[in-house]
PDB file of C-alpha atoms in Angstrom:
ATOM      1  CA  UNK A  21     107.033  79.116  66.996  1.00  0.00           C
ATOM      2  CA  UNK A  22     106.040  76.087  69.097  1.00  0.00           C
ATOM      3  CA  UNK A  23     108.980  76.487  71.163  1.00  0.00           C
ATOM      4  CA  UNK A  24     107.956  80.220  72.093  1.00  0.00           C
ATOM      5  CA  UNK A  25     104.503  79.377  73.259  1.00  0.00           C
ATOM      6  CA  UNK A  26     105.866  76.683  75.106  1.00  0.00           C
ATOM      7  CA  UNK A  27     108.321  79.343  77.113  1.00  0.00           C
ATOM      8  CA  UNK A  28     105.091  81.882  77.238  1.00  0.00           C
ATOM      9  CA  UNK A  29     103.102  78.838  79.264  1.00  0.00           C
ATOM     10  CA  UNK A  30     105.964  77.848  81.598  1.00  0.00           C
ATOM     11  CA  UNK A  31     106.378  82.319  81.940  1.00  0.00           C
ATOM     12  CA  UNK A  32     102.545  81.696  82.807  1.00  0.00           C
ATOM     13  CA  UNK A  33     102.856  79.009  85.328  1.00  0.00           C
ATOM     14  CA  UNK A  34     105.884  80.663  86.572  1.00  0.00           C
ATOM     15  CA  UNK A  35     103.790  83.593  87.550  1.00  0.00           C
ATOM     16  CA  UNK A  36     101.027  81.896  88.575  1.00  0.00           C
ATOM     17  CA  UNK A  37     103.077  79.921  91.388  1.00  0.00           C
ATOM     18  CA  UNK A  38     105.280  83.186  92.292  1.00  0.00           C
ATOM     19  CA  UNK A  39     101.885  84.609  93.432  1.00  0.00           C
ATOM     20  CA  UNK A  40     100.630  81.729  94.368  1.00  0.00           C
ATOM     21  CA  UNK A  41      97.528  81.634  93.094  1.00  0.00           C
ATOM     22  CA  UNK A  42      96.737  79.000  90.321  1.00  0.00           C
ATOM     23  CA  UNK A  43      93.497  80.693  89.187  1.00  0.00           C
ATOM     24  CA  UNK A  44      92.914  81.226  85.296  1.00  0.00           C
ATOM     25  CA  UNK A  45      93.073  85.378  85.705  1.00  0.00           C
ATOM     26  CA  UNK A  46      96.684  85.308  87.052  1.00  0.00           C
ATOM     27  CA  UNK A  47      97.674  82.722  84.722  1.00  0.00           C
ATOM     28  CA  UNK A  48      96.488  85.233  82.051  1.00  0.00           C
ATOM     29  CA  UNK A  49      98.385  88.266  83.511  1.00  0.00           C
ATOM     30  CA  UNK A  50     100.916  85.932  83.654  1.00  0.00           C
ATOM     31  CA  UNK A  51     100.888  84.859  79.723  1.00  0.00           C
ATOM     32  CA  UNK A  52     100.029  88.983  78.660  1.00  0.00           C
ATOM     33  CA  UNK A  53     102.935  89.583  81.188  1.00  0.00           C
ATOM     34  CA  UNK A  54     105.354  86.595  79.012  1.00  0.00           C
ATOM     35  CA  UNK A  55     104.155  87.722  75.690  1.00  0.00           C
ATOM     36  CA  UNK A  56     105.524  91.622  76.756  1.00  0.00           C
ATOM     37  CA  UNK A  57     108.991  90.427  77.471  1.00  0.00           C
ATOM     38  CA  UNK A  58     109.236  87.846  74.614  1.00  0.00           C
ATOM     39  CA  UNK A  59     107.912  91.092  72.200  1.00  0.00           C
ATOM     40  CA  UNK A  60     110.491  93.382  73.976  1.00  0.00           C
ATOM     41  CA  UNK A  61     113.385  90.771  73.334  1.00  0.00           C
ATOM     42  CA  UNK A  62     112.650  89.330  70.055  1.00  0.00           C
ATOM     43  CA  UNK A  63     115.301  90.336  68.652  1.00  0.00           C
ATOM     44  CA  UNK A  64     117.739  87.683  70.939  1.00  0.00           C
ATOM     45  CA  UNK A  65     114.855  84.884  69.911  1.00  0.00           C
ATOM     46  CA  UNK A  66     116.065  82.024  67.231  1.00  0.00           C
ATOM     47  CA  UNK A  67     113.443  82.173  65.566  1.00  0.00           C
ATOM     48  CA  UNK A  68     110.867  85.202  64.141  1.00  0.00           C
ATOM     49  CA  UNK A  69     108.472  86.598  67.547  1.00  0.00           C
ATOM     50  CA  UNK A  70     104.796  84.328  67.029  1.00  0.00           C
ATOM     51  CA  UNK A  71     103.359  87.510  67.917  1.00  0.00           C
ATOM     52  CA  UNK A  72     103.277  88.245  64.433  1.00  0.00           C
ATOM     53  CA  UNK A  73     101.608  85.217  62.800  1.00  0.00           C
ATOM     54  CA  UNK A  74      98.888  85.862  65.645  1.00  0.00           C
ATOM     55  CA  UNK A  75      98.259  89.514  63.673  1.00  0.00           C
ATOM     56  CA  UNK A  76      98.106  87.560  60.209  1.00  0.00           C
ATOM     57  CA  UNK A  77      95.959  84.577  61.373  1.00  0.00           C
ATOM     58  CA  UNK A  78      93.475  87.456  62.602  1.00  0.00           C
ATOM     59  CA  UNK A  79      93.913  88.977  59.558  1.00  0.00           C
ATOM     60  CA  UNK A  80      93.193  86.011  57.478  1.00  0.00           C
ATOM     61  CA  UNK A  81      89.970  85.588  59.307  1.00  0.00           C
ATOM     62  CA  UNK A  82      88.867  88.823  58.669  1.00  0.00           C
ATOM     63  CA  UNK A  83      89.362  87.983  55.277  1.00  0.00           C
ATOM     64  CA  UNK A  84      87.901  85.023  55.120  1.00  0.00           C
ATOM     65  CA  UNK A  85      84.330  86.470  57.037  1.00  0.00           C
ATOM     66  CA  UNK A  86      84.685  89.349  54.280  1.00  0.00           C
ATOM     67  CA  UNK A  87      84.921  86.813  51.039  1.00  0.00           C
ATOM     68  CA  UNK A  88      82.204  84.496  52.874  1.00  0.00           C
ATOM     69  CA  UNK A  89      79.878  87.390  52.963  1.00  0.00           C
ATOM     70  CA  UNK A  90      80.990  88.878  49.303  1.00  0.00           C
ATOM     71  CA  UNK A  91      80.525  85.851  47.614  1.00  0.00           C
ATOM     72  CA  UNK A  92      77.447  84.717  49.112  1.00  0.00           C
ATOM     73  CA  UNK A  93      75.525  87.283  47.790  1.00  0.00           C
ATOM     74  CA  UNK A  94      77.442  86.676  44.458  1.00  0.00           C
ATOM     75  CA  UNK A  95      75.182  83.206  44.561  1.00  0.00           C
ATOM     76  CA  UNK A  96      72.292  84.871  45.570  1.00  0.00           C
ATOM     77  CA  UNK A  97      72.211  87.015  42.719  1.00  0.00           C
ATOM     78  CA  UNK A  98      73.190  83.601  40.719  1.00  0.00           C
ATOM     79  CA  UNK A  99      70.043  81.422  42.178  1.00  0.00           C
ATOM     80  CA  UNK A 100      67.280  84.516  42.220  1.00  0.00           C
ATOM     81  CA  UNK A 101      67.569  84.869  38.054  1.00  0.00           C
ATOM     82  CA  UNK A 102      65.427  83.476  36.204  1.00  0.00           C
ATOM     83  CA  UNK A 103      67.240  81.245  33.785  1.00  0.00           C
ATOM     84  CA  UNK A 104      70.953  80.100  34.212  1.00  0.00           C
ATOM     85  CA  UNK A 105      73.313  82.908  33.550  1.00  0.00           C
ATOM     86  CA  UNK A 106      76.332  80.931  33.815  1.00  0.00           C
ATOM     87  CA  UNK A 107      78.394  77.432  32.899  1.00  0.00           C
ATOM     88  CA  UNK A 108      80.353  75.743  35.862  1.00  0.00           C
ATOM     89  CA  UNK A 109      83.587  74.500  34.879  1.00  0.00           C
ATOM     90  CA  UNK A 110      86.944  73.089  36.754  1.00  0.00           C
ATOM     91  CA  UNK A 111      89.821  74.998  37.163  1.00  0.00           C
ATOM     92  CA  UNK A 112      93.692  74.205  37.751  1.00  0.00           C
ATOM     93  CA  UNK A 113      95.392  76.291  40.451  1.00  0.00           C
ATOM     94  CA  UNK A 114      98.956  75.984  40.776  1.00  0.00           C
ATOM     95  CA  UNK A 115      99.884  76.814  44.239  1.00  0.00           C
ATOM     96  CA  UNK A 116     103.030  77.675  45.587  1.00  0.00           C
ATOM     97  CA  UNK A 117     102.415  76.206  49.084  1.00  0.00           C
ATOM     98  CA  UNK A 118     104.568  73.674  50.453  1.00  0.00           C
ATOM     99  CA  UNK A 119     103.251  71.515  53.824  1.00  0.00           C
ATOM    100  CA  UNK A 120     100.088  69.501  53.677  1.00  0.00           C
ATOM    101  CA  UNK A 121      98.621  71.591  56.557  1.00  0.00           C
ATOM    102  CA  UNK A 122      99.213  74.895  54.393  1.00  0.00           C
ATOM    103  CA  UNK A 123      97.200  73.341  51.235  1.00  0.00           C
ATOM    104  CA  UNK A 124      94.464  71.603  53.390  1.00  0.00           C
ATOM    105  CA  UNK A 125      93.999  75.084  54.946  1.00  0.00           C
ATOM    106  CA  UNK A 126      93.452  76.512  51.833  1.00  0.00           C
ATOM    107  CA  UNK A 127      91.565  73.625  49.692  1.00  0.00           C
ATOM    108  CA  UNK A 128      88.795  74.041  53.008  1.00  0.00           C
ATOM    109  CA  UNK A 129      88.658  77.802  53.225  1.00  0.00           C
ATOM    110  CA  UNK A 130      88.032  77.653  49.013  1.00  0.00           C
ATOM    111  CA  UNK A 131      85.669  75.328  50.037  1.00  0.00           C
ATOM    112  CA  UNK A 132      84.247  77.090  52.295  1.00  0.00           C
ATOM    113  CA  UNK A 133      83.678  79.905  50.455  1.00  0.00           C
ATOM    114  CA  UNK A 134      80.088  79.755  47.985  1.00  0.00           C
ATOM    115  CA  UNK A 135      80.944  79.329  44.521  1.00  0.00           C
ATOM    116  CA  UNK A 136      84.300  77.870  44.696  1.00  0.00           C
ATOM    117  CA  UNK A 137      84.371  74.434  45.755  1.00  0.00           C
ATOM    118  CA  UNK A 138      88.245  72.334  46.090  1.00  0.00           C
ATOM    119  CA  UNK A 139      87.732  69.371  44.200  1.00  0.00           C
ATOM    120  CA  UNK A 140      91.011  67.412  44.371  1.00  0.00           C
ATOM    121  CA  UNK A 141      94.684  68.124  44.907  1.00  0.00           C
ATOM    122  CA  UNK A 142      97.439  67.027  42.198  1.00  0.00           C
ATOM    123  CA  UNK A 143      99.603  63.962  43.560  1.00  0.00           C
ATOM    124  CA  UNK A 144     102.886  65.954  43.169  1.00  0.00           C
ATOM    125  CA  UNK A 145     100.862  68.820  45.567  1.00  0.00           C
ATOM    126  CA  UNK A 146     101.553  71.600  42.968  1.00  0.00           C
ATOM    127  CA  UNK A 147      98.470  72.010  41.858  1.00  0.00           C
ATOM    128  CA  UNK A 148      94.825  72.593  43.394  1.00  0.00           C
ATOM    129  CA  UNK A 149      91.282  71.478  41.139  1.00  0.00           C
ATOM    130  CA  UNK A 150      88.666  73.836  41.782  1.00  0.00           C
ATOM    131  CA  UNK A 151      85.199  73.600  40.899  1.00  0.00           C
ATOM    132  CA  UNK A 152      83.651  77.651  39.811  1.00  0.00           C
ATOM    133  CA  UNK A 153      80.281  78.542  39.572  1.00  0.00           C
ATOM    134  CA  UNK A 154      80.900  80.581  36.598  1.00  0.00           C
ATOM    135  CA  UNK A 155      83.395  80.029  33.877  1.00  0.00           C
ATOM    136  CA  UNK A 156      83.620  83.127  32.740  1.00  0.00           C
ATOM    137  CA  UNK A 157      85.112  84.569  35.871  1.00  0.00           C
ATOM    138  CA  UNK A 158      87.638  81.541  36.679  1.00  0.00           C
ATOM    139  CA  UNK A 159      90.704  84.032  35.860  1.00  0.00           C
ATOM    140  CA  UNK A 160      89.408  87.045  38.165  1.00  0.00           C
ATOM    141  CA  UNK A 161      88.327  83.907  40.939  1.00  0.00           C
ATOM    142  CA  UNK A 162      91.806  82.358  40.705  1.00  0.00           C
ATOM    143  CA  UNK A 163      94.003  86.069  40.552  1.00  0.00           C
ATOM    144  CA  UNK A 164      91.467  86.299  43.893  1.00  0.00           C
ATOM    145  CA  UNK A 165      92.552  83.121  45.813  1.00  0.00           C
ATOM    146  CA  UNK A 166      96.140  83.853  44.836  1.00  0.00           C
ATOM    147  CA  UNK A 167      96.025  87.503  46.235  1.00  0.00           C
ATOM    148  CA  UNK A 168      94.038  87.006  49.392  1.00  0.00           C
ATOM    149  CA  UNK A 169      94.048  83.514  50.661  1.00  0.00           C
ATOM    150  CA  UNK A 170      97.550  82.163  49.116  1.00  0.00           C
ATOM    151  CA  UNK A 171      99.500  85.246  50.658  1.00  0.00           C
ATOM    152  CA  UNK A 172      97.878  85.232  53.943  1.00  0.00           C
ATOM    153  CA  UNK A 173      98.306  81.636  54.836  1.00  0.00           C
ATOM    154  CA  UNK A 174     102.122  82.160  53.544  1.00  0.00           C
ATOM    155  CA  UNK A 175     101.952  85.148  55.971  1.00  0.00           C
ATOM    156  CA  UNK A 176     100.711  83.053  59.012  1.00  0.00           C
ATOM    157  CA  UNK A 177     102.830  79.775  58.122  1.00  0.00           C
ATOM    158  CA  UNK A 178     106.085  81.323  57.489  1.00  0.00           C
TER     159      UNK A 178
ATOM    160  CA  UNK B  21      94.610  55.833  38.856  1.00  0.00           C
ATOM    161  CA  UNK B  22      96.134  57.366  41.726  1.00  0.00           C
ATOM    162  CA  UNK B  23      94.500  59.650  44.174  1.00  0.00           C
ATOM    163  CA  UNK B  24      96.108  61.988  46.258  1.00  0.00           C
ATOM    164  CA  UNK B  25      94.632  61.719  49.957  1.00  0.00           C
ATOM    165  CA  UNK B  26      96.641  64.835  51.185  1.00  0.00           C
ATOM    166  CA  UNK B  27      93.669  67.216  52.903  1.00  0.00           C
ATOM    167  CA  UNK B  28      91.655  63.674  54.199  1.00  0.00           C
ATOM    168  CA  UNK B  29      95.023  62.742  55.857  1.00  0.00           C
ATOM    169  CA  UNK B  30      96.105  66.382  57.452  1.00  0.00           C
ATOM    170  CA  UNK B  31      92.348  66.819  59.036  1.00  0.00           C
ATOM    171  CA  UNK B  32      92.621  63.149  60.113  1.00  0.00           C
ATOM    172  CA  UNK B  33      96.240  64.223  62.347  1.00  0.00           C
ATOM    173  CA  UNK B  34      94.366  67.067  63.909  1.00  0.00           C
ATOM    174  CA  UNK B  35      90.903  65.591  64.454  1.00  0.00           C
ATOM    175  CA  UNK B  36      91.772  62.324  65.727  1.00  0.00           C
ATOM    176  CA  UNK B  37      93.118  63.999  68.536  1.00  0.00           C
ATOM    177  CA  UNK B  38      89.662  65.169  69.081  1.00  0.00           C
ATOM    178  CA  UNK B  39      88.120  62.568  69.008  1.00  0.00           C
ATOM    179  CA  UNK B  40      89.823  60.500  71.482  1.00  0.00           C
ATOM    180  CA  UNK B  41      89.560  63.608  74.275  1.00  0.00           C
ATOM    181  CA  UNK B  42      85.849  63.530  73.454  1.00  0.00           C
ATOM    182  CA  UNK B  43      85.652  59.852  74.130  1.00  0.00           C
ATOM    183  CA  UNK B  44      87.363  59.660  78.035  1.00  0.00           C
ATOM    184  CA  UNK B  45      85.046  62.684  78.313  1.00  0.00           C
ATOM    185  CA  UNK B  46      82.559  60.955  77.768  1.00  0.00           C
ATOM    186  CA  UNK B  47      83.842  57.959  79.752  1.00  0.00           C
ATOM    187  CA  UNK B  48      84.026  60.093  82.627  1.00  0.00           C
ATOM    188  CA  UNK B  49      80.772  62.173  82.145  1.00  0.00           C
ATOM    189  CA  UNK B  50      78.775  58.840  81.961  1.00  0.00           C
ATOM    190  CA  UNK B  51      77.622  59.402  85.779  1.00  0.00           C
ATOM    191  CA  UNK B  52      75.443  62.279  85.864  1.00  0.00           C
ATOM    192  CA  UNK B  53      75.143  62.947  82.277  1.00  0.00           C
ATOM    193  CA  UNK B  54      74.465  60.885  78.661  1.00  0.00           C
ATOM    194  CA  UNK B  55      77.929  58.777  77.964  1.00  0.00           C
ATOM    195  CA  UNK B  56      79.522  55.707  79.767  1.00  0.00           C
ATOM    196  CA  UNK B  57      81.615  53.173  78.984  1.00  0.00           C
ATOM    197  CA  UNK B  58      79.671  52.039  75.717  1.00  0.00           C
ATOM    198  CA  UNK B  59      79.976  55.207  74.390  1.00  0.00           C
ATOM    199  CA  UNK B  60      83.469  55.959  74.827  1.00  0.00           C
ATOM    200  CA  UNK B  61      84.428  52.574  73.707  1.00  0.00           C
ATOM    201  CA  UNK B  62      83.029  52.785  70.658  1.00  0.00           C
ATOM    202  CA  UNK B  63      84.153  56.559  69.990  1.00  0.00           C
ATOM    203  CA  UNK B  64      87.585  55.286  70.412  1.00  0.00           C
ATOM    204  CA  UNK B  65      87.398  52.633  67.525  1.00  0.00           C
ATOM    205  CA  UNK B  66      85.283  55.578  65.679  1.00  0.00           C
ATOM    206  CA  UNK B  67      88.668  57.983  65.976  1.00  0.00           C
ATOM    207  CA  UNK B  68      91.263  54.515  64.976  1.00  0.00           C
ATOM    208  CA  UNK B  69      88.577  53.503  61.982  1.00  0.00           C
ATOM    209  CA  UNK B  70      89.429  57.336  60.451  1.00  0.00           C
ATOM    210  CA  UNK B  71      93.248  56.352  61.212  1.00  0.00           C
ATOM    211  CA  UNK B  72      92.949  53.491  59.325  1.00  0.00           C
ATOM    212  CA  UNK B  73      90.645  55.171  56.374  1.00  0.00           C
ATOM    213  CA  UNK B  74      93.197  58.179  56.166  1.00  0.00           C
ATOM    214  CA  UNK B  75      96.553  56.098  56.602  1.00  0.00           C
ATOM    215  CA  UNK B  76      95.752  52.014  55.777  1.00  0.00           C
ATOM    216  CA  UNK B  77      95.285  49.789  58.320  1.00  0.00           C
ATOM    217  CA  UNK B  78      99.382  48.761  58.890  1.00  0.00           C
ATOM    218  CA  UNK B  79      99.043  52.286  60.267  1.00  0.00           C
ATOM    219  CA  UNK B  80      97.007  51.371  63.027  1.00  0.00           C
ATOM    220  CA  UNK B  81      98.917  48.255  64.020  1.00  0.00           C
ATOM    221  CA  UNK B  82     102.135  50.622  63.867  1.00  0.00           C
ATOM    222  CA  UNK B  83     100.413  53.522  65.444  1.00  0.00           C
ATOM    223  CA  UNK B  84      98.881  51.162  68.641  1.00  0.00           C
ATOM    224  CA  UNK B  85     100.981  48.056  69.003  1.00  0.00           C
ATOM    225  CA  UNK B  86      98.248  45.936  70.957  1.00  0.00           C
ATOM    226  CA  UNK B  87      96.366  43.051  70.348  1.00  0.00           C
ATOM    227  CA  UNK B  88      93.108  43.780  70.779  1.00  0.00           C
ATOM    228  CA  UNK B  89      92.080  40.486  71.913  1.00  0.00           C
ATOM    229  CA  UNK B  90      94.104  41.067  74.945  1.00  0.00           C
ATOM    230  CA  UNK B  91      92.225  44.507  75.615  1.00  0.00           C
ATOM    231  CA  UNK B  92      88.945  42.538  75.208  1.00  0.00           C
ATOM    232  CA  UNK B  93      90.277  40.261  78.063  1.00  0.00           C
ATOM    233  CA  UNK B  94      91.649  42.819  80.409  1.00  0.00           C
ATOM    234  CA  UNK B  95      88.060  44.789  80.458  1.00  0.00           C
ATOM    235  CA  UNK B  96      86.018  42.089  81.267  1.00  0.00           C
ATOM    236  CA  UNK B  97      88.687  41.163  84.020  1.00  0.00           C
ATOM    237  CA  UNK B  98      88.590  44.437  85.585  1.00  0.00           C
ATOM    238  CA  UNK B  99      84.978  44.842  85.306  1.00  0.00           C
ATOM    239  CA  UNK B 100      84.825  41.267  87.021  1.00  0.00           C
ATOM    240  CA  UNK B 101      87.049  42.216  89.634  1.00  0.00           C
ATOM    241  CA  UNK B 102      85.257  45.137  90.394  1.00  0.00           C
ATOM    242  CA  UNK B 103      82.334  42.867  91.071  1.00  0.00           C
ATOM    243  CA  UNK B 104      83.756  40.154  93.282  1.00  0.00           C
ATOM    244  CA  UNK B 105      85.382  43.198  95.766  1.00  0.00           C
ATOM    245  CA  UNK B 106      82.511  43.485  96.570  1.00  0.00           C
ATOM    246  CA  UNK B 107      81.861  40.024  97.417  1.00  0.00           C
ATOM    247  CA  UNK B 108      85.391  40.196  99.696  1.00  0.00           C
ATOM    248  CA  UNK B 109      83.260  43.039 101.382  1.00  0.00           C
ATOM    249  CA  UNK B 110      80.815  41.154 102.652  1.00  0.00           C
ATOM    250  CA  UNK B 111      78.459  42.809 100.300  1.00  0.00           C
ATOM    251  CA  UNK B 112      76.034  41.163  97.195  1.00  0.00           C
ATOM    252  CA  UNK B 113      78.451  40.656  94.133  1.00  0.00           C
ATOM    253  CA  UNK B 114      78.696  43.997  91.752  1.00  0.00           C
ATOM    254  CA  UNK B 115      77.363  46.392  95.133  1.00  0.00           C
ATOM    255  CA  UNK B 116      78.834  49.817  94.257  1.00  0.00           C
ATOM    256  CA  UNK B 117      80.449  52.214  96.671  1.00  0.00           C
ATOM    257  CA  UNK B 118      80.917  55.782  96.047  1.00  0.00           C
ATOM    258  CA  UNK B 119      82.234  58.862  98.399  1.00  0.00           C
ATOM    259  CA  UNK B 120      83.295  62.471  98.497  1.00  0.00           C
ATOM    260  CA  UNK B 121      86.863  62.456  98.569  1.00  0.00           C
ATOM    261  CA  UNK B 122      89.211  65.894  98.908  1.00  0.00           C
ATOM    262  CA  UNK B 123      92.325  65.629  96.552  1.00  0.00           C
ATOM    263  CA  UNK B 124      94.671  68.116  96.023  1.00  0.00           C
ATOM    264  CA  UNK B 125      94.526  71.157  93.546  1.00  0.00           C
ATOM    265  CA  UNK B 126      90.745  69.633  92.242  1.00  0.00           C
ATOM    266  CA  UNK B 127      89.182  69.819  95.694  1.00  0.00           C
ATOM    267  CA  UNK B 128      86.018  68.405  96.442  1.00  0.00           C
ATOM    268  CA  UNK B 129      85.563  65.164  94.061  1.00  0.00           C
ATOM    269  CA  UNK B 130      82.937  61.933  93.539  1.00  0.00           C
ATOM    270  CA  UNK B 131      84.669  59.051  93.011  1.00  0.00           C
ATOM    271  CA  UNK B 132      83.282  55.797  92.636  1.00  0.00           C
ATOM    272  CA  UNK B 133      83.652  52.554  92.047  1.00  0.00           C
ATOM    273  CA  UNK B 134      81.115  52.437  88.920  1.00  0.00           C
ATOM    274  CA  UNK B 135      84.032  54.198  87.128  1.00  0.00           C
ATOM    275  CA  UNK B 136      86.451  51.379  87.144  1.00  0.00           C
ATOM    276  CA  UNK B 137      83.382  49.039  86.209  1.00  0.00           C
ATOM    277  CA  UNK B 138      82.833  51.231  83.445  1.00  0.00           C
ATOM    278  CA  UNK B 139      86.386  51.753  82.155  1.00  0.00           C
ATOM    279  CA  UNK B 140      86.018  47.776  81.782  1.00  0.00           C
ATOM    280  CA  UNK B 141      83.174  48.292  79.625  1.00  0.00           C
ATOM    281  CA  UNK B 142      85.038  50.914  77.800  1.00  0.00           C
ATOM    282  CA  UNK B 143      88.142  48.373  77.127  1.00  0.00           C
ATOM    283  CA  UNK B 144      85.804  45.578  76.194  1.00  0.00           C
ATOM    284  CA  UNK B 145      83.655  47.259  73.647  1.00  0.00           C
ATOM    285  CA  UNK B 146      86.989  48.939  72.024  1.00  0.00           C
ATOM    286  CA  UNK B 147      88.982  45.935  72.368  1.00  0.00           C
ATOM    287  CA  UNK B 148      85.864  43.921  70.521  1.00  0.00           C
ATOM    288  CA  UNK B 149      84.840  46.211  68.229  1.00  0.00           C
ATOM    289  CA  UNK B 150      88.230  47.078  67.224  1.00  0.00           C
ATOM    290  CA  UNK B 151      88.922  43.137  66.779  1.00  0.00           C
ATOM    291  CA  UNK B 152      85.857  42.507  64.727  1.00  0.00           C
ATOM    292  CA  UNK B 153      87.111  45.547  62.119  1.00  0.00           C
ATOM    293  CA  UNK B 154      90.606  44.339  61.982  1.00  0.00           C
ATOM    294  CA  UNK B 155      89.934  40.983  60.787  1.00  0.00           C
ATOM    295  CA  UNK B 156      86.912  41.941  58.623  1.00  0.00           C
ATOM    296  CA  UNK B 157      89.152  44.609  57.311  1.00  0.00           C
ATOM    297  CA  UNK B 158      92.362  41.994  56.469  1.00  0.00           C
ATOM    298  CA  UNK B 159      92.933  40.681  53.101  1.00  0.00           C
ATOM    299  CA  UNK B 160      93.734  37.415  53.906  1.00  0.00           C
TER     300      UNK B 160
END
């Protein structure tokens, strides 16, 4: 992964100093023009094309803007009734991510979201604490992170 | 009771980074705009204080192997020296010069001599401030 984007720059500078010009807008014909021919022979790379985890990590975002905006509202409709609905609780996750960056990625996008809120991670790193608004839905909020943010990180990471 | 400092420690690998970029920015924006030497000095120990909260302090030690008494000594020398050149000049000690110099691939750039005054300023207040949290921060 790192190794690719490393060849894309050099493919960069590479073009940028054929034409001579070290200005940004040939450098970035010159990285489109690198990420074409590492695409086209991907299949001779050691390692899966990065294009790919470029296409998840921009669908994880889009994710992420959608769940912001779902679950905000979810609080609004929590804080404009009158009395108190609902009963907060703590709920285990266990997560079958692997490297630190992985989890901290997800603890701060659960965080991140209203109504969930990461409270601590296990010291073996196999399971998550999060703090719900509501109780009641803890099994329909934790099927949720599994199915969206779990499998999406895997998607970019791996 | 044991804690597990995992997401504190992965934002600390990637921020720290950040930090230390923003501080020679600073450093080197201190002419025209807010920021100096002061500044960047003391963002510097502000990016190895998070080290050392993220990672313990042997971390530090391990991570920059310098005393940083030594650093305290070497910024007041160079900002000294940068006064008494001045005095070899012919000029009133601490006189700054400055010019437009054209260098290669960044064209048309200020440099001055209040820049190496100020990166002395920079390594004294990181090499004291970093010294004063050190030994404060030992158990012996």
């Amino acid at each position: 992964m790192a190794m690719q984007v490393l060849v894309n720059l050099i493919l960069a500078f590479v073009w940028a100093f054929l034409n001579n010009d070290l200005t940004p807008v040939t450098f970035a014909v010159g990285y489109v023009l690198g990420f074409v021919l590492l695409f086209l022979l991907r299949r001779f790379l050691p390692a899966p094309f990065y294009g790919r985890r470029i296409v998840a990590l921009v669908v994880l975002i889009g994710i992420f803007l959608k769940e912001l905006i779902l679950s905000n509202i979810d609080v609004i409709k929590h804080v404009a009734k009158p009395q108190q609905a609902f009963t907060p609780g703590i709920v285990a996750l266990p997560i079958h991510l692997r490297s630190p960056r992985e989890i901290t990625t997800l603890a701060n996008l659960i965080s991140l979201t209203p109504g969930t809120l990461s409270v601590d991670v296990s010291v073996d790193n196999s399971t998550l604490y999060i703090h719900v608004l509501d109780i009641s839905a803890a099994e329909e909020v934790s099927d949720d992170i599994k199915n969206t943010f779990e499998k999406r990180i895997r998607e970019v990471t791996r | 009771m044991k804690t597990n400092d995992l997401i504190l420690q992965t934002v600390t690998k990637v921020v720290l980074f950040i930090i230390l970029v923003f501080a020679v920015f600073i450093l080197n924006a201190g002419h025209h705009s807010p920021g100096g030497g002061f500044v960047g000095g003391l963002l510097t120990t502000s990016a190895f204080v998070l080290l050392s909260l993220a990672f313990g302090m042997e971390t530090v030690q391990k991570a920059v192997p310098v005393n940083f008494r030594h650093v305290m000594a070497l910024g007041l020398s160079i900002a000294f020296l940068c006064g008494i050149g001045a005095t070899v000049l012919q000029y009133p000690f601490l006189t700054h010069a400055f010019g437009y110099v054209h260098l290669p691939l960044l064209g048309e750039t200020e440099l001055t001599t209040a820049l190496i005054f100020d990166i002395g300023v920079y390594l004294t207040v990181t090499g004291a401030t970093m010294t004063a949290i050190l030994t404060i921060g030992e158990d012996r």
